[in-house]
Short mmCIF file of C-alpha atoms and ligand atoms in Angstrom, two decimals:
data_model
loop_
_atom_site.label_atom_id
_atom_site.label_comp_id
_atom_site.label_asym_id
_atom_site.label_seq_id
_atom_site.Cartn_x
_atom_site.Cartn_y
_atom_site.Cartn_z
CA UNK Y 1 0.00 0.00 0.00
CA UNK Y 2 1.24 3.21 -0.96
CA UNK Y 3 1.45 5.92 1.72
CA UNK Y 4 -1.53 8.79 1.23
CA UNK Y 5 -0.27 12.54 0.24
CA UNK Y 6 -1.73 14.97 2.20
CA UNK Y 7 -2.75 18.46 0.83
CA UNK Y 8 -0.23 19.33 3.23
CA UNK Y 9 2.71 18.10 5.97
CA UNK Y 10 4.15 20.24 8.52
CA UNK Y 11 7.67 20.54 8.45
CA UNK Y 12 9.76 19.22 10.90
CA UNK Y 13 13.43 20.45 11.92
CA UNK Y 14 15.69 17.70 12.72
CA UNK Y 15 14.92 15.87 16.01
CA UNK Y 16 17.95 15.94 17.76
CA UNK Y 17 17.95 19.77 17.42
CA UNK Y 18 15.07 19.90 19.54
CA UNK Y 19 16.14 17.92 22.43
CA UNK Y 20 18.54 20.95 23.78
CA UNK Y 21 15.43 23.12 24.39
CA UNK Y 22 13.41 20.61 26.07
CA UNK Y 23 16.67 19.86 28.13
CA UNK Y 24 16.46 23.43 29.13
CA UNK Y 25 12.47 23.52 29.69
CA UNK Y 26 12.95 20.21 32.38
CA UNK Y 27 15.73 21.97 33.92
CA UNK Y 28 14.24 25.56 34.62
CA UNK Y 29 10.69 23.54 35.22
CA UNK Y 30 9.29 26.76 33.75
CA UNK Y 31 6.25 25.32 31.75
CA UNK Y 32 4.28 28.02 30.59
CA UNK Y 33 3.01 31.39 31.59
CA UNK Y 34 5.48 33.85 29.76
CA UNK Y 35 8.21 31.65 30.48
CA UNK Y 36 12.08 32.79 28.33
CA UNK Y 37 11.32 31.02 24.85
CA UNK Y 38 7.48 32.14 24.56
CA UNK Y 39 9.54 35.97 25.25
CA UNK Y 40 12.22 35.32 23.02
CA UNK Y 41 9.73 33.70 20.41
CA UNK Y 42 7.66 37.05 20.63
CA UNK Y 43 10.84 38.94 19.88
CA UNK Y 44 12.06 36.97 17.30
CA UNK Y 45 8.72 36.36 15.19
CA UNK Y 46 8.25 40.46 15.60
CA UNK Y 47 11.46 40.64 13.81
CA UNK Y 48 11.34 38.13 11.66
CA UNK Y 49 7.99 39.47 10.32
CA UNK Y 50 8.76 42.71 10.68
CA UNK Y 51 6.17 44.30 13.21
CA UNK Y 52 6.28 45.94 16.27
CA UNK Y 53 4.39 44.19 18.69
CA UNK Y 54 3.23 40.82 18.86
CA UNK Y 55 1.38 38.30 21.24
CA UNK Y 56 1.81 34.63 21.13
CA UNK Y 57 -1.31 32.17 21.75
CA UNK Y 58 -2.27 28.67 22.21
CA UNK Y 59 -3.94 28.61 18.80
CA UNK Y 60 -5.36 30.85 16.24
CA UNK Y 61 -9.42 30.87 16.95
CA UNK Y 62 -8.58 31.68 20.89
CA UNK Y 63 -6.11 34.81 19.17
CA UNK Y 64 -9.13 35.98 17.15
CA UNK Y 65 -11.88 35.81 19.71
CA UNK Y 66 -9.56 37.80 22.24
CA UNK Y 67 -8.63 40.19 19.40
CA UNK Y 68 -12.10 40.51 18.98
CA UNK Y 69 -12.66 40.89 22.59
CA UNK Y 70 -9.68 43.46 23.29
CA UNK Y 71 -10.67 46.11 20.92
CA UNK Y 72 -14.67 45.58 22.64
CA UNK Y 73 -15.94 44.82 19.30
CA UNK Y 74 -19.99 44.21 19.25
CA UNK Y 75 -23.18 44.62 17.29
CA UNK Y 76 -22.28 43.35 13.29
CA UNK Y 77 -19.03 42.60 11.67
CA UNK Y 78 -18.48 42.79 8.09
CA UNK Y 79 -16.85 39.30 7.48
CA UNK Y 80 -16.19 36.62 4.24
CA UNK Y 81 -18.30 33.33 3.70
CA UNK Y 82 -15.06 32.15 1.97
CA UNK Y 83 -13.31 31.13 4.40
CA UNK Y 84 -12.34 28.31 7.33
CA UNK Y 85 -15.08 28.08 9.85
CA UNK Y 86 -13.13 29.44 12.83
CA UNK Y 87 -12.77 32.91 11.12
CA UNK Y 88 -17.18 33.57 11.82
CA UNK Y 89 -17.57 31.16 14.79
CA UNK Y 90 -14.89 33.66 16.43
CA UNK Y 91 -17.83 36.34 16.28
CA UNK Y 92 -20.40 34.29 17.52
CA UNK Y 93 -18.19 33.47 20.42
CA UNK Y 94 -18.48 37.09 21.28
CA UNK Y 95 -22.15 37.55 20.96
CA UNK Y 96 -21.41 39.41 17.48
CA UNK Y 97 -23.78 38.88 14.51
CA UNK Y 98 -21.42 38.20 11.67
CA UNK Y 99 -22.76 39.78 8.08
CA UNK Y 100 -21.45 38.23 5.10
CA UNK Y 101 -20.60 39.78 1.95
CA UNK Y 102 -19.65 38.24 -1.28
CA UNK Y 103 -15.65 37.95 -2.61
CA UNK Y 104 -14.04 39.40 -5.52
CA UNK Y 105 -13.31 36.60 -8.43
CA UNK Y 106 -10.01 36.74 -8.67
CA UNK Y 107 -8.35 37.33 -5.65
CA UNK Y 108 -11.10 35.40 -3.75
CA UNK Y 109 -11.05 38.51 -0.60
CA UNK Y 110 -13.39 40.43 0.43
CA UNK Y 111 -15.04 42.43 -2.36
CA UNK Y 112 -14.51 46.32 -1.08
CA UNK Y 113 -16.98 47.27 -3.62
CA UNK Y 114 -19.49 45.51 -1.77
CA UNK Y 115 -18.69 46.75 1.86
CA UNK Y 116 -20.48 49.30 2.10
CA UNK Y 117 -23.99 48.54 0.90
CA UNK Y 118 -24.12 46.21 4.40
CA UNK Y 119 -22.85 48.73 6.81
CA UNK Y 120 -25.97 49.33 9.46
CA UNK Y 121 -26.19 51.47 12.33
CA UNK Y 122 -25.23 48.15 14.34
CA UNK Y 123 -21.61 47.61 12.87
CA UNK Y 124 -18.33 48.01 14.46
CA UNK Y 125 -16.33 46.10 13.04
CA UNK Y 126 -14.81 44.17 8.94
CA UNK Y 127 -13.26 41.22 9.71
CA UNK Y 128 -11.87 40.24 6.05
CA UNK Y 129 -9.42 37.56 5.55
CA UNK Y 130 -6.42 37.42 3.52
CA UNK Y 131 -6.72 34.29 1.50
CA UNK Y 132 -4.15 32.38 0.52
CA UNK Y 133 -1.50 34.35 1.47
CA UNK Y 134 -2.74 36.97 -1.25
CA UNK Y 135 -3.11 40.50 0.61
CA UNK Y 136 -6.75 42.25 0.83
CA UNK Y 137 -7.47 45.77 -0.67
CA UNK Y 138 -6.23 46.73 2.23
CA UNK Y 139 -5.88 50.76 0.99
CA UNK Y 140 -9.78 50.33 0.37
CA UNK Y 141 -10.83 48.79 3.08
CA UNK Y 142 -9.24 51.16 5.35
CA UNK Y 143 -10.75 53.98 3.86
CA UNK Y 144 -14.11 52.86 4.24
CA UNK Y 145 -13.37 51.66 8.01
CA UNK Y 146 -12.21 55.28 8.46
CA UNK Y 147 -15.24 56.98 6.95
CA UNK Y 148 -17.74 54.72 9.31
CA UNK Y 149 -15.48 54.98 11.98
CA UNK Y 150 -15.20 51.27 12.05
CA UNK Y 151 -12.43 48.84 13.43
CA UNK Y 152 -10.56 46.41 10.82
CA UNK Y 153 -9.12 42.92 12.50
CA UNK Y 154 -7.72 40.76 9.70
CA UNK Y 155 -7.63 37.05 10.12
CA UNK Y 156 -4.17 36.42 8.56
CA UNK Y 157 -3.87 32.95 9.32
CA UNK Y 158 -2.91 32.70 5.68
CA UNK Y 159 -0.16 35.00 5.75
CA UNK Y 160 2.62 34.63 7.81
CA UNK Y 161 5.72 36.57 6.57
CA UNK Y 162 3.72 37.94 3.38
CA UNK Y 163 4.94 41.88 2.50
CA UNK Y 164 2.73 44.14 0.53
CA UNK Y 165 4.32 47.20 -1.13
CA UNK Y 166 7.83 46.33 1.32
CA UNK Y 167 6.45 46.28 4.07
CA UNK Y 168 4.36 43.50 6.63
CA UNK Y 169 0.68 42.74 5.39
CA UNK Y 170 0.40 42.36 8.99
CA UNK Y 171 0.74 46.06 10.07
CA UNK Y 172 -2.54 46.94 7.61
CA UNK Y 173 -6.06 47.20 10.24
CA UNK Y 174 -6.26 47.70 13.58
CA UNK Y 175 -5.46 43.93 14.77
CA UNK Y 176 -3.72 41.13 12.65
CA UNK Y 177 -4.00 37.23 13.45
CA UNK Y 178 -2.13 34.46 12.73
CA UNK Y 179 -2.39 30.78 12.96
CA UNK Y 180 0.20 28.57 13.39
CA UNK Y 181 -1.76 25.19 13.52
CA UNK Y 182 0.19 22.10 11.94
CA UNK Y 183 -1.40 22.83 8.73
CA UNK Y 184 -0.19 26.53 8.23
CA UNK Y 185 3.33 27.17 6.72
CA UNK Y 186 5.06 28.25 10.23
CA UNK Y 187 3.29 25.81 12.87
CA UNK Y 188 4.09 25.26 16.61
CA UNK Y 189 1.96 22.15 17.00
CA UNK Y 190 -1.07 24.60 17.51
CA UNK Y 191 -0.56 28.07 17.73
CA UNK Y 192 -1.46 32.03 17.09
CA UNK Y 193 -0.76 35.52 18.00
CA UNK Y 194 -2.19 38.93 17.57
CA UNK Y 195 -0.17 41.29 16.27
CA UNK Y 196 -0.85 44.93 17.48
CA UNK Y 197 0.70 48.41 17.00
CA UNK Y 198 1.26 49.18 19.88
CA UNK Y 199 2.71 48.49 23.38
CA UNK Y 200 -0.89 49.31 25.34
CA UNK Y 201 -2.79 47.13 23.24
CA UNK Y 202 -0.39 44.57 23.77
CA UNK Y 203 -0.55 44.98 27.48
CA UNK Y 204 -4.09 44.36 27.26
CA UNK Y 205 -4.28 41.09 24.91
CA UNK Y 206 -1.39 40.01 27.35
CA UNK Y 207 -3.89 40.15 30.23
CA UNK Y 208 -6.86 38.81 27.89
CA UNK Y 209 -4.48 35.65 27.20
CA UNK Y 210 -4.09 35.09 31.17
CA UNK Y 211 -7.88 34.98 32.59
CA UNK Y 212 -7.44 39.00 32.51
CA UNK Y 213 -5.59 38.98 35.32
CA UNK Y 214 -3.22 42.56 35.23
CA UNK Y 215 -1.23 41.53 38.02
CA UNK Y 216 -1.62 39.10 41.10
CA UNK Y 217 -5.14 40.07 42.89
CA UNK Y 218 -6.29 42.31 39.72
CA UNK Y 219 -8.54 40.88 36.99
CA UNK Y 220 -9.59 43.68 34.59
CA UNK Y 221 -11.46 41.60 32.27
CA UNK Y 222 -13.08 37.95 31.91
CA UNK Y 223 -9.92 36.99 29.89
CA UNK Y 224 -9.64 33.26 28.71
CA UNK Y 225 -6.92 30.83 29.03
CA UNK Y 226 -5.26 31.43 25.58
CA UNK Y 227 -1.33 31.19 26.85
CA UNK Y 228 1.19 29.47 24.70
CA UNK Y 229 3.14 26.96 26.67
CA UNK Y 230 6.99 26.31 26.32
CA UNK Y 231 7.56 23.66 24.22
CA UNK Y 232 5.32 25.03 21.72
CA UNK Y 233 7.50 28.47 21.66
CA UNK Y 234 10.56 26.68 21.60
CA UNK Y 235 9.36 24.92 18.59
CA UNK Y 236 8.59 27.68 17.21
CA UNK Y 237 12.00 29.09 17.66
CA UNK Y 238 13.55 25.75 16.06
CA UNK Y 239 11.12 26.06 13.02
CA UNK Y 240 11.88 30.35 12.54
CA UNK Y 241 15.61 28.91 11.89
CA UNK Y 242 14.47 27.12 9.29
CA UNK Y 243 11.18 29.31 7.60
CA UNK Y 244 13.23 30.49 4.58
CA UNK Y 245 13.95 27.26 3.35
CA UNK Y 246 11.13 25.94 4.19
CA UNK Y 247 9.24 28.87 2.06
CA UNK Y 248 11.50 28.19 -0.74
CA UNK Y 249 10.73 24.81 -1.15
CA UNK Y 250 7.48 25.60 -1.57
CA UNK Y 251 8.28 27.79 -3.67
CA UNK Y 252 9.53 25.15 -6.34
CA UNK Y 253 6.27 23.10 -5.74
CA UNK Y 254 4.70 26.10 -6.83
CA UNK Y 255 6.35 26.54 -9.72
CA UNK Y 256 6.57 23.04 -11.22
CA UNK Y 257 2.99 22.87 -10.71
CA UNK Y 258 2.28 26.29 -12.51
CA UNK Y 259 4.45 24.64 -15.61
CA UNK Y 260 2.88 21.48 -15.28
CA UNK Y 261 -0.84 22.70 -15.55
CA UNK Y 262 -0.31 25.84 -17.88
CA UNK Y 263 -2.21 24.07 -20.63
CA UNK Y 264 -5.20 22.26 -19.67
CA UNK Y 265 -8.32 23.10 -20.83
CA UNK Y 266 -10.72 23.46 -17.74
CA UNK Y 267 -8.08 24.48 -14.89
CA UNK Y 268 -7.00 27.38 -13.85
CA UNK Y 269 -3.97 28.66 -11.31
CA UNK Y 270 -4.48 30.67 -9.14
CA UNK Y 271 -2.49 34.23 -9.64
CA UNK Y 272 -1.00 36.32 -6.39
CA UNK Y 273 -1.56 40.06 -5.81
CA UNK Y 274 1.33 42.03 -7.59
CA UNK Y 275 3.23 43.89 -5.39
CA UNK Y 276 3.25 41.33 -2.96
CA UNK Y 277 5.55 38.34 -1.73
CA UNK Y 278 4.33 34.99 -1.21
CA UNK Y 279 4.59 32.27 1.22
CA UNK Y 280 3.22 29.26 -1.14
CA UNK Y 281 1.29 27.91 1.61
CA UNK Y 282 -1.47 26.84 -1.22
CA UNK Y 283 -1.93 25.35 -4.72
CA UNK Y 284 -5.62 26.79 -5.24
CA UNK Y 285 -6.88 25.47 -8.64
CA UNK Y 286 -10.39 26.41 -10.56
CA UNK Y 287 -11.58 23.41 -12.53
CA UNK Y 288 -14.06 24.73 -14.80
CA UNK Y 289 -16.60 23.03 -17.05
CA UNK Y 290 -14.09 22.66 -20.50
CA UNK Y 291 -12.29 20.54 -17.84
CA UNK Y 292 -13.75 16.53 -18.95
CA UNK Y 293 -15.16 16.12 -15.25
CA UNK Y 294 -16.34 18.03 -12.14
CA UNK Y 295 -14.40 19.23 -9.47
CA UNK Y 296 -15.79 16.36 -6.57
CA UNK Y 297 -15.10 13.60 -9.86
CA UNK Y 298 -11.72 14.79 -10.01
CA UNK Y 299 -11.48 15.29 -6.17
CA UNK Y 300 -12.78 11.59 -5.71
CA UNK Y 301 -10.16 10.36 -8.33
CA UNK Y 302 -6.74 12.00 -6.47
CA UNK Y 303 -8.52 10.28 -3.28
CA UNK Y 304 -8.61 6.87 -4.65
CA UNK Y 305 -5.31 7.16 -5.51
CA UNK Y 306 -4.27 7.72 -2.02
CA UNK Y 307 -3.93 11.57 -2.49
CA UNK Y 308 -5.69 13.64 -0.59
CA UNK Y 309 -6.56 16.90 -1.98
CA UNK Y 310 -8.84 19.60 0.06
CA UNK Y 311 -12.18 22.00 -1.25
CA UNK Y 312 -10.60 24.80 1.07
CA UNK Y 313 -13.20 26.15 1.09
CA UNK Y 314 -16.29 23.98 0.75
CA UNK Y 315 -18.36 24.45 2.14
CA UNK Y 316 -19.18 27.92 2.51
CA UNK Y 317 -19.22 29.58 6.42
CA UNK Y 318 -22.86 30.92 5.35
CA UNK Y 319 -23.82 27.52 4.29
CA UNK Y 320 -23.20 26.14 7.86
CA UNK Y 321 -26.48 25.40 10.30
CA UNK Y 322 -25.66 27.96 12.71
CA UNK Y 323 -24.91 30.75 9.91
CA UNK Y 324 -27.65 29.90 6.81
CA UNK Y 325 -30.13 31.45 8.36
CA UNK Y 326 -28.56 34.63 8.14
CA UNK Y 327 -30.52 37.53 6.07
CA UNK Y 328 -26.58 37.82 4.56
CA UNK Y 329 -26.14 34.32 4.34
CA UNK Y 330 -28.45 33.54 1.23
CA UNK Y 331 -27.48 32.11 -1.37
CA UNK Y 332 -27.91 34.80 -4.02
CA UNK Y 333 -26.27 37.51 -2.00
CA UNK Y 334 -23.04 35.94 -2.58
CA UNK Y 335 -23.05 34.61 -5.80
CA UNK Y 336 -18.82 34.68 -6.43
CA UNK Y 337 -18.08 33.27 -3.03
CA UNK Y 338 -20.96 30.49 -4.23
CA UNK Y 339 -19.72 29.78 -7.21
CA UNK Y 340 -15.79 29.73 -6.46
CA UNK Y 341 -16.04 26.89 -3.65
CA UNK Y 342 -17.98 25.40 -6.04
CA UNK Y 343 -14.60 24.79 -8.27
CA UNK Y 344 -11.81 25.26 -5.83
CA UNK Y 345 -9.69 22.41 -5.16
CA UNK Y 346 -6.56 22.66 -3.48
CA UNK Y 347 -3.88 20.57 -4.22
CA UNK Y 348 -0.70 18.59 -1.62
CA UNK Y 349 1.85 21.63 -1.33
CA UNK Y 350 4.37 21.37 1.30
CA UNK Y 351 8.40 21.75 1.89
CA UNK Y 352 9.12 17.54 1.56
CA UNK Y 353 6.43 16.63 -1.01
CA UNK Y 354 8.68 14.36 -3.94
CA UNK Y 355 9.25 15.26 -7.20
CA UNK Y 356 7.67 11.72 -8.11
CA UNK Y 357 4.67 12.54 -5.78
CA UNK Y 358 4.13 15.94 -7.92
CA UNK Y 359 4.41 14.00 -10.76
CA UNK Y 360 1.92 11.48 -9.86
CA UNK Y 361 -0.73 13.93 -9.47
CA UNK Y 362 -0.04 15.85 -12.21
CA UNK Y 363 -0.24 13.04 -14.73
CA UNK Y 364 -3.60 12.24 -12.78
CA UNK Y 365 -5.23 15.68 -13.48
CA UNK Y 366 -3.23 16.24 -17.27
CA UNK Y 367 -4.59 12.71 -18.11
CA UNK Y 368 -7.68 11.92 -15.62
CA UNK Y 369 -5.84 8.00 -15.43
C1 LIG V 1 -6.26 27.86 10.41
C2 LIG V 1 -7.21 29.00 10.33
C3 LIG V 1 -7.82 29.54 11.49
C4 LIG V 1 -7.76 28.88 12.83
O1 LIG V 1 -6.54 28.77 13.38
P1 LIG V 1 -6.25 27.64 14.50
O2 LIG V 1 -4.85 27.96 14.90
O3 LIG V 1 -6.39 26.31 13.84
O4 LIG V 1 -7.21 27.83 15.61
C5 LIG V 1 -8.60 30.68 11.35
N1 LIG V 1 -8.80 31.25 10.16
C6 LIG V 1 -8.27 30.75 9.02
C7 LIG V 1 -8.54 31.44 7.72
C8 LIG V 1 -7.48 29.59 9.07
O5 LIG V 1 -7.00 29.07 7.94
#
């Protein structure tokens, strides 16, 4: 039996380079709660990316319900169907009625255009998501958020180390998140952080992460348990020695793919945002109807084969039960978003995946064998 690919396979530093910082971690018998590597891991990802204040979590949906929470965000928030679940479910955790609005069809983001027809008297808050790595309108979206005086809080679980115009993605809106589940392209295990502008909002997702406690006898907040634990940041630190690489072989995955699919009647690549870097953490293809079979018949084929390719994301959020019956979750308000996961298939990408692998599952979709 062959093994199964994966649309994706975290990637692991060598083993033996890991031991030294557990050695450490049973020595000092410092576990968690802001212990050195969870400090030095905040100092080193703010560099790394680029920002100036950052604040590590256990995982990404516990970072966006406390960004959510730190910024006192209620009422409505301006949000994408086209996304994973966690990024809507975050608002429900706080008692906030997401509103959906349709995506743009070629960047799959939040259409700006579109914004503004859904702003009521009851919003506070657009909560777009960066998909794929490839940067929102962010320009646009600010200046709406400015003329409605609203807050922006991107989920960027998508795009870690991703620069727009030279600079971090993740210094665009009020509050950027990040995941670093398993699954994402930088992963401690499970993982997340805000990342904030400033040191007083930091201060105050700090206490949000820690039960809200400000120091020993004060609690300022009903704050969750969101605190990333040792091992995790020292794994983190391990894998930030190793990102670029890691990127880069993506990067070639990318690329033999793009040659490997530039002709096929019926599929389409997907194409980044100019002006922006990219982190490869996806191989989003459209398979359209000059293609000789459907999307799920394709999807089903790769899975007998033993390679496992993901609808990221089908579903729509605003197809879920606890979202559909939403005035902005019909159907025919967001046609794009409806049509788009409708085609989307996204294909194994990762740092380790074989040249013969790639192969295999490009002579699957050139030939449909
Ligand atoms: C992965 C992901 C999340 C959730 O992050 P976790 O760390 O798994 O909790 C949220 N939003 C998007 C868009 C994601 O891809």
């Amino acid at each position: 039996m062959k093994k199964n690919i994966y649309v994706t396979q975290p990637f692991m530093p060598p083993l033996e380079e890991f031991i030294p910082y557990l050695s450490e971690i049973w020595e000092s018998k410092w576990l968690t709660n802001a212990g050195p590597f969870h400090q030095q891991l905040e100092r080193e990802l703010a560099e790394y990316l680029g920002v100036e204040h950052l604040s590590l979590f256990t995982n990404g949906t516990i970072a966006l319900v406390t960004a959510l929470q730190s910024l006192r965000i209620t009422g409505e928030v301006i949000t994408t169907p086209y996304s994973f679940v966690a990024t809507a479910h975050s608002l429900l955790w706080n008692n906030i009625k997401p509103v959906f609005v349709d995506i743009d069809p070629v960047s799959f983001n939040l259409d700006p255009e579109k914004i503004e027809s859904a702003i009521t008297t009851l919003t506070t808050a657009i909560m777009p998501v960066h998909c794929y790595g490839n940067p929102c309108e962010v320009e646009r979206i600010q200046k709406i958020a400015d003329a409605y005086g609203l807050r922006v809080i991107y989920d960027a679980a998508h795009a870690f180390g991703i620069r727009y115009k030279g600079e971090s993605l993740l210094k665009h809106g009020d509050l950027s998140v990040l995941s670093f589940h398993a699954t994402k392209v930088f992963n401690t295990f499970e993982g997340g952080a805000i990342v904030c502008p400033d040191a007083k909002t930091k201060q105050r997702i700090d206490y949000l992460k820690n039960f809200g406690f400000a120091d020993e006898v004060t609690v300022v907040a009903p704050g969750i348990n969101g605190k990333m634990n040792e091992v995790q940041a020292a794994f983190g630190l391990l894998q930030l020695r190793y990102i670029d690489s890691a990127i880069s072989a993506r990067q070639h995955v990318d690329e033999r793919y793009r040659n490997g699919l530039a002709d096929i009647a019926g599929i389409s690549v997907f194409k980044s945002v100019t002006d922006s870097t990219q982190n490869y953490s996806y191989f989003p293809i459209l398979v359209d109807d000059a293609y000789p079979m459907s999307r799920d018949a394709l999807y089903q084929l790769l899975k007998d084969q033993g390679i496992l390719s993901r609808r990221y994301f089908y579903p729509l959020i605003s197809e879920m039960p606890m979202y559909r019956g939403l005035p902005s979750a019909a159907p025919g308000r967001l046609p794009v978003a409806k049509c788009i996961s409708e085609h989307i298939l996204c294909l194994p990408i990762y740092p380790d995946l074989s040249l013969s692998d790639q192969d295999r599952i490009l002579d699957i979709i050139r030939g449909g064998r």
